[in-house]
Amino acid sequence: TTAHKKINELYGRLRKGESWDKLVAQFSEDAGSAANGGELPPFGTGRMIPSFEEVAFKLQKPGDISAPVQTPYGWHIIKLLEKQPVPSFATLEPTLKSKVAKDSRSELNRTAFLKRIRQEDQFVEIPSAKALAFAQADTALVKGRFKFKPVALAPSGAKAPKNAPKTGGEKQPLFTIKGKPYLVSDFLTYAQQNQRPRPTAQPAFAMQQLYDQYVDQSLTEFEKNSLDTKYEDYRMLVKEYRDGILLFQLMDEKVWSKAIEDTVGLRKFFLANQANYQFGQRVRGTVISAATPRLLARAQRELATRRYPIAGRTGTALAHFKPGTAALGSTNGTSVLSDLAKRMDQ
């Protein structure tokens, strides 16, 4: 192919000693790395496309250049800049602790929930459209500078699915949820808006993370919007709540607020109904509690004679009140009450 022929020609020029940076700046189609001499962030095993990774890790010395290698994203020539040793445990410990801390039960519950609604809401992924979207991943994405270009999705030299259209591919459904399509353009716009620098990640890995987030968010929003049709109890609860709010608003508008503002009507209502809200006949009484029925019966007899036993310093005396008055009927009762009052003041 033309791309294969071109990459072999560039490889030959490098073997003859031409400048790597000059050729990269002139011919590289990766907009994210071309201006930087094609340099990628450091990566370990499992972070790159297998065919790319296999060749990269066979390079031995800094400055070694690989023969052209093909991946789903096109043709590449790999130059080894340096090999970094595996960091010590002390260096990795904070990162490892952070990863363990994030692995919580809530995350397990969330994963189970998403797995369930994938099945219930008939999530269907379209691999050809996904491959087309992922073909846009480049080093600009891991630097947080990815920009979605809707005119032509597949970059020159990249392999797109055979059945994918050359233009307008962004309008293809990326996946569907109960038949509702979610377009490639929607996802790539999401990726542009939610990207963040990932210095140690590879473009394909970063795109996969954004894709997973987008799918989870889409499923959650779809489920949320379907609650009233999917769950009868929830629908009835929401209806009851909504009806209650409407009734409150109606009462406030037609009754409470209107009554507050109608001062003439309020006064007229008060004058017409004030007699209906008067207290009826009331009494003032004393409640007496006794330890035994015998004591209660004795108290009732004494009350009937209006004589009340009062404990004084010299013993217990009866204070006899005159009928219908608060006046004591005996001198003895007066002295006993006076003695009691003095004791209470002390």
Short mmCIF file of C-alpha atoms in Angstrom, two decimals, residues 8-213:
data_model
loop_
_atom_site.label_atom_id
_atom_site.label_comp_id
_atom_site.label_asym_id
_atom_site.label_seq_id
_atom_site.Cartn_x
_atom_site.Cartn_y
_atom_site.Cartn_z
CA ASN A 8 9.68 1.89 4.39
CA GLU A 9 11.14 4.85 2.56
CA LEU A 10 11.36 6.85 5.80
CA TYR A 11 12.93 3.88 7.58
CA GLY A 12 15.60 3.70 4.90
CA ARG A 13 16.38 7.40 5.27
CA LEU A 14 16.74 6.98 9.03
CA ARG A 15 19.12 4.07 8.51
CA LYS A 16 21.24 6.34 6.33
CA GLY A 17 21.56 8.83 9.18
CA GLU A 18 18.94 11.48 8.47
CA SER A 19 17.64 13.46 11.45
CA TRP A 20 14.86 11.73 13.38
CA ASP A 21 13.33 15.01 14.63
CA LYS A 22 13.36 16.50 11.14
CA LEU A 23 11.61 13.53 9.55
CA VAL A 24 9.07 13.30 12.40
CA ALA A 25 8.20 16.98 12.10
CA GLN A 26 7.79 16.63 8.34
CA PHE A 27 5.99 13.30 7.97
CA SER A 28 4.36 12.24 11.28
CA GLU A 29 0.55 12.21 11.15
CA ASP A 30 0.16 12.16 14.93
CA ALA A 31 -0.63 15.80 15.62
CA GLY A 32 -0.19 15.31 19.34
CA SER A 33 3.44 14.17 19.21
CA ALA A 34 4.85 15.41 15.89
CA ALA A 35 5.94 18.76 17.32
CA ASN A 36 7.70 16.95 20.18
CA GLY A 37 9.86 14.66 18.08
CA GLY A 38 7.23 11.92 18.30
CA GLU A 39 7.98 11.38 22.01
CA LEU A 40 5.39 9.39 23.98
CA PRO A 41 4.94 9.26 27.75
CA PRO A 42 6.73 6.35 29.47
CA PHE A 43 4.69 3.14 29.39
CA GLY A 44 4.88 -0.36 30.81
CA THR A 45 3.50 -3.69 29.71
CA GLY A 46 -0.19 -3.88 29.00
CA ARG A 47 -0.53 -0.18 28.25
CA MET A 48 -0.08 -0.19 24.48
CA ILE A 49 -1.41 -2.12 21.48
CA PRO A 50 0.24 -5.60 21.69
CA SER A 51 1.87 -5.38 18.25
CA PHE A 52 3.38 -1.99 19.14
CA GLU A 53 4.43 -3.08 22.62
CA GLU A 54 6.11 -6.29 21.45
CA VAL A 55 8.45 -4.42 19.10
CA ALA A 56 9.11 -1.57 21.54
CA PHE A 57 10.31 -3.86 24.34
CA LYS A 58 12.70 -5.68 22.01
CA LEU A 59 14.76 -2.51 21.57
CA GLN A 60 17.86 -2.71 23.76
CA LYS A 61 19.81 0.55 23.80
CA PRO A 62 18.68 4.18 23.80
CA GLY A 63 18.71 5.38 20.21
CA ASP A 64 17.78 1.99 18.71
CA ILE A 65 15.19 2.23 15.93
CA SER A 66 12.71 -0.51 15.04
CA ALA A 67 11.65 -1.63 11.61
CA PRO A 68 8.18 -0.40 10.56
CA VAL A 69 5.39 -1.98 12.65
CA GLN A 70 1.70 -1.97 11.83
CA THR A 71 -1.13 -1.46 14.37
CA PRO A 72 -4.85 -0.73 13.96
CA TYR A 73 -3.86 2.96 13.98
CA GLY A 74 -1.42 2.74 11.07
CA TRP A 75 2.33 2.26 10.55
CA HIS A 76 4.97 3.25 13.10
CA ILE A 77 8.73 3.40 13.54
CA ILE A 78 9.75 3.21 17.20
CA LYS A 79 12.85 4.81 18.68
CA LEU A 80 13.98 3.91 22.19
CA LEU A 81 14.77 6.98 24.29
CA GLU A 82 15.40 5.32 27.65
CA LYS A 83 14.48 2.34 29.77
CA GLN A 84 13.24 3.20 33.23
CA PRO A 85 13.64 0.64 36.03
CA VAL A 86 10.63 -0.49 38.04
CA PRO A 87 10.19 1.99 40.93
CA SER A 88 10.86 0.80 44.46
CA PHE A 89 8.03 -0.21 46.76
CA ALA A 90 8.54 2.95 48.81
CA THR A 91 7.92 5.02 45.68
CA LEU A 92 4.88 3.03 44.60
CA GLU A 93 3.37 2.66 48.08
CA PRO A 94 1.22 5.86 48.00
CA THR A 95 -0.18 4.93 44.59
CA LEU A 96 -0.90 1.36 45.65
CA LYS A 97 -2.64 2.54 48.82
CA SER A 98 -4.78 4.92 46.80
CA LYS A 99 -5.85 2.14 44.46
CA VAL A 100 -6.72 -0.17 47.33
CA ALA A 101 -8.69 2.58 49.08
CA LYS A 102 -10.81 3.16 45.99
CA ASP A 103 -11.71 -0.53 45.75
CA SER A 104 -14.68 -0.21 48.10
CA ARG A 105 -17.91 -2.13 48.53
CA SER A 106 -19.79 0.78 47.06
CA GLU A 107 -17.85 0.35 43.84
CA LEU A 108 -18.78 -3.34 43.80
CA ASN A 109 -22.44 -2.43 44.25
CA ARG A 110 -22.20 0.12 41.47
CA THR A 111 -20.59 -2.42 39.16
CA ALA A 112 -23.34 -4.94 39.89
CA PHE A 113 -25.99 -2.28 39.29
CA LEU A 114 -24.51 -1.28 35.92
CA LYS A 115 -24.21 -4.91 34.89
CA ARG A 116 -27.86 -5.49 35.71
CA ILE A 117 -29.21 -2.49 33.84
CA ARG A 118 -27.04 -3.32 30.82
CA GLN A 119 -29.13 -6.45 30.46
CA GLU A 120 -32.47 -4.97 31.49
CA ASP A 121 -32.12 -1.90 29.26
CA GLN A 122 -30.81 -3.91 26.30
CA PHE A 123 -27.42 -2.25 25.87
CA VAL A 124 -26.01 -3.07 22.42
CA GLU A 125 -22.52 -2.00 21.39
CA ILE A 126 -21.60 -1.49 17.72
CA PRO A 127 -17.96 -2.60 17.31
CA SER A 128 -17.36 -0.93 13.93
CA ALA A 129 -18.45 2.47 15.24
CA LYS A 130 -16.42 1.97 18.41
CA ALA A 131 -13.30 1.22 16.35
CA LEU A 132 -13.94 4.34 14.30
CA ALA A 133 -14.19 6.47 17.44
CA PHE A 134 -11.12 4.92 19.04
CA ALA A 135 -9.10 5.65 15.90
CA GLN A 136 -9.13 9.29 17.05
CA ALA A 137 -7.06 8.52 20.14
CA ASP A 138 -3.62 10.13 19.95
CA THR A 139 -1.10 11.60 22.34
CA ALA A 140 -3.08 14.85 22.46
CA LEU A 141 -5.67 12.92 24.46
CA VAL A 142 -3.24 11.92 27.22
CA LYS A 143 -2.05 15.51 27.38
CA GLY A 144 -5.60 16.77 27.82
CA ARG A 145 -5.63 18.63 24.49
CA PHE A 146 -7.79 16.34 22.36
CA LYS A 147 -10.12 18.11 19.92
CA PHE A 148 -12.96 16.41 18.12
CA LYS A 149 -12.95 17.07 14.37
CA PRO A 150 -16.37 16.04 13.02
CA VAL A 151 -15.57 16.39 9.31
CA ALA A 152 -13.46 13.27 8.84
CA LEU A 153 -13.00 10.86 11.69
CA ALA A 154 -10.39 8.43 10.41
CA PRO A 155 -6.95 10.05 10.06
CA SER A 156 -4.88 9.41 6.99
CA GLY A 157 -3.11 6.07 7.26
CA ALA A 158 -5.41 4.74 10.00
CA LYS A 159 -7.39 1.60 9.35
CA ALA A 160 -11.10 2.10 9.73
CA PRO A 161 -13.65 -0.72 9.51
CA LYS A 162 -14.40 -1.85 5.96
CA ASN A 163 -18.04 -0.85 6.11
CA ALA A 164 -17.44 2.51 7.77
CA PRO A 165 -18.22 5.56 5.63
CA LYS A 166 -15.32 7.83 4.81
CA THR A 167 -17.13 10.95 5.95
CA GLY A 168 -20.00 11.57 8.29
CA GLY A 169 -18.98 8.61 10.44
CA GLU A 170 -19.59 10.67 13.55
CA LYS A 171 -23.34 10.26 12.94
CA GLN A 172 -23.14 6.48 13.34
CA PRO A 173 -24.67 4.95 16.46
CA LEU A 174 -21.90 3.96 18.86
CA PHE A 175 -24.30 1.89 20.95
CA THR A 176 -28.00 1.71 21.69
CA ILE A 177 -29.99 1.46 24.91
CA LYS A 178 -33.43 -0.03 24.31
CA GLY A 179 -33.11 1.06 20.72
CA LYS A 180 -32.13 4.65 21.53
CA PRO A 181 -28.94 5.50 19.56
CA TYR A 182 -25.93 7.21 21.11
CA LEU A 183 -23.79 8.64 18.32
CA VAL A 184 -20.04 8.57 17.81
CA SER A 185 -20.08 12.37 17.79
CA ASP A 186 -21.77 12.45 21.19
CA PHE A 187 -19.03 10.30 22.68
CA LEU A 188 -16.17 12.24 21.09
CA THR A 189 -17.68 15.50 22.31
CA TYR A 190 -17.89 13.95 25.78
CA ALA A 191 -14.25 12.86 25.50
CA GLN A 192 -13.16 16.38 24.60
CA GLN A 193 -15.11 17.90 27.50
CA ASN A 194 -14.05 15.34 30.13
CA GLN A 195 -10.46 14.59 29.17
CA ARG A 196 -7.67 15.24 31.61
CA PRO A 197 -3.90 14.89 31.38
CA ARG A 198 -2.78 11.29 31.92
CA PRO A 199 1.02 11.46 31.60
CA THR A 200 1.61 7.75 32.17
CA ALA A 201 -1.29 6.43 30.07
CA GLN A 202 -1.45 5.48 26.43
CA PRO A 203 -4.01 7.08 24.08
CA ALA A 204 -5.99 3.87 23.56
CA PHE A 205 -6.15 3.26 27.31
CA ALA A 206 -7.27 6.85 27.99
CA MET A 207 -9.95 6.60 25.31
CA GLN A 208 -11.18 3.31 26.78
CA GLN A 209 -11.53 4.91 30.20
CA LEU A 210 -13.52 7.80 28.76
CA TYR A 211 -15.67 5.36 26.82
CA ASP A 212 -16.42 3.31 29.93
CA GLN A 213 -17.35 6.48 31.81
#
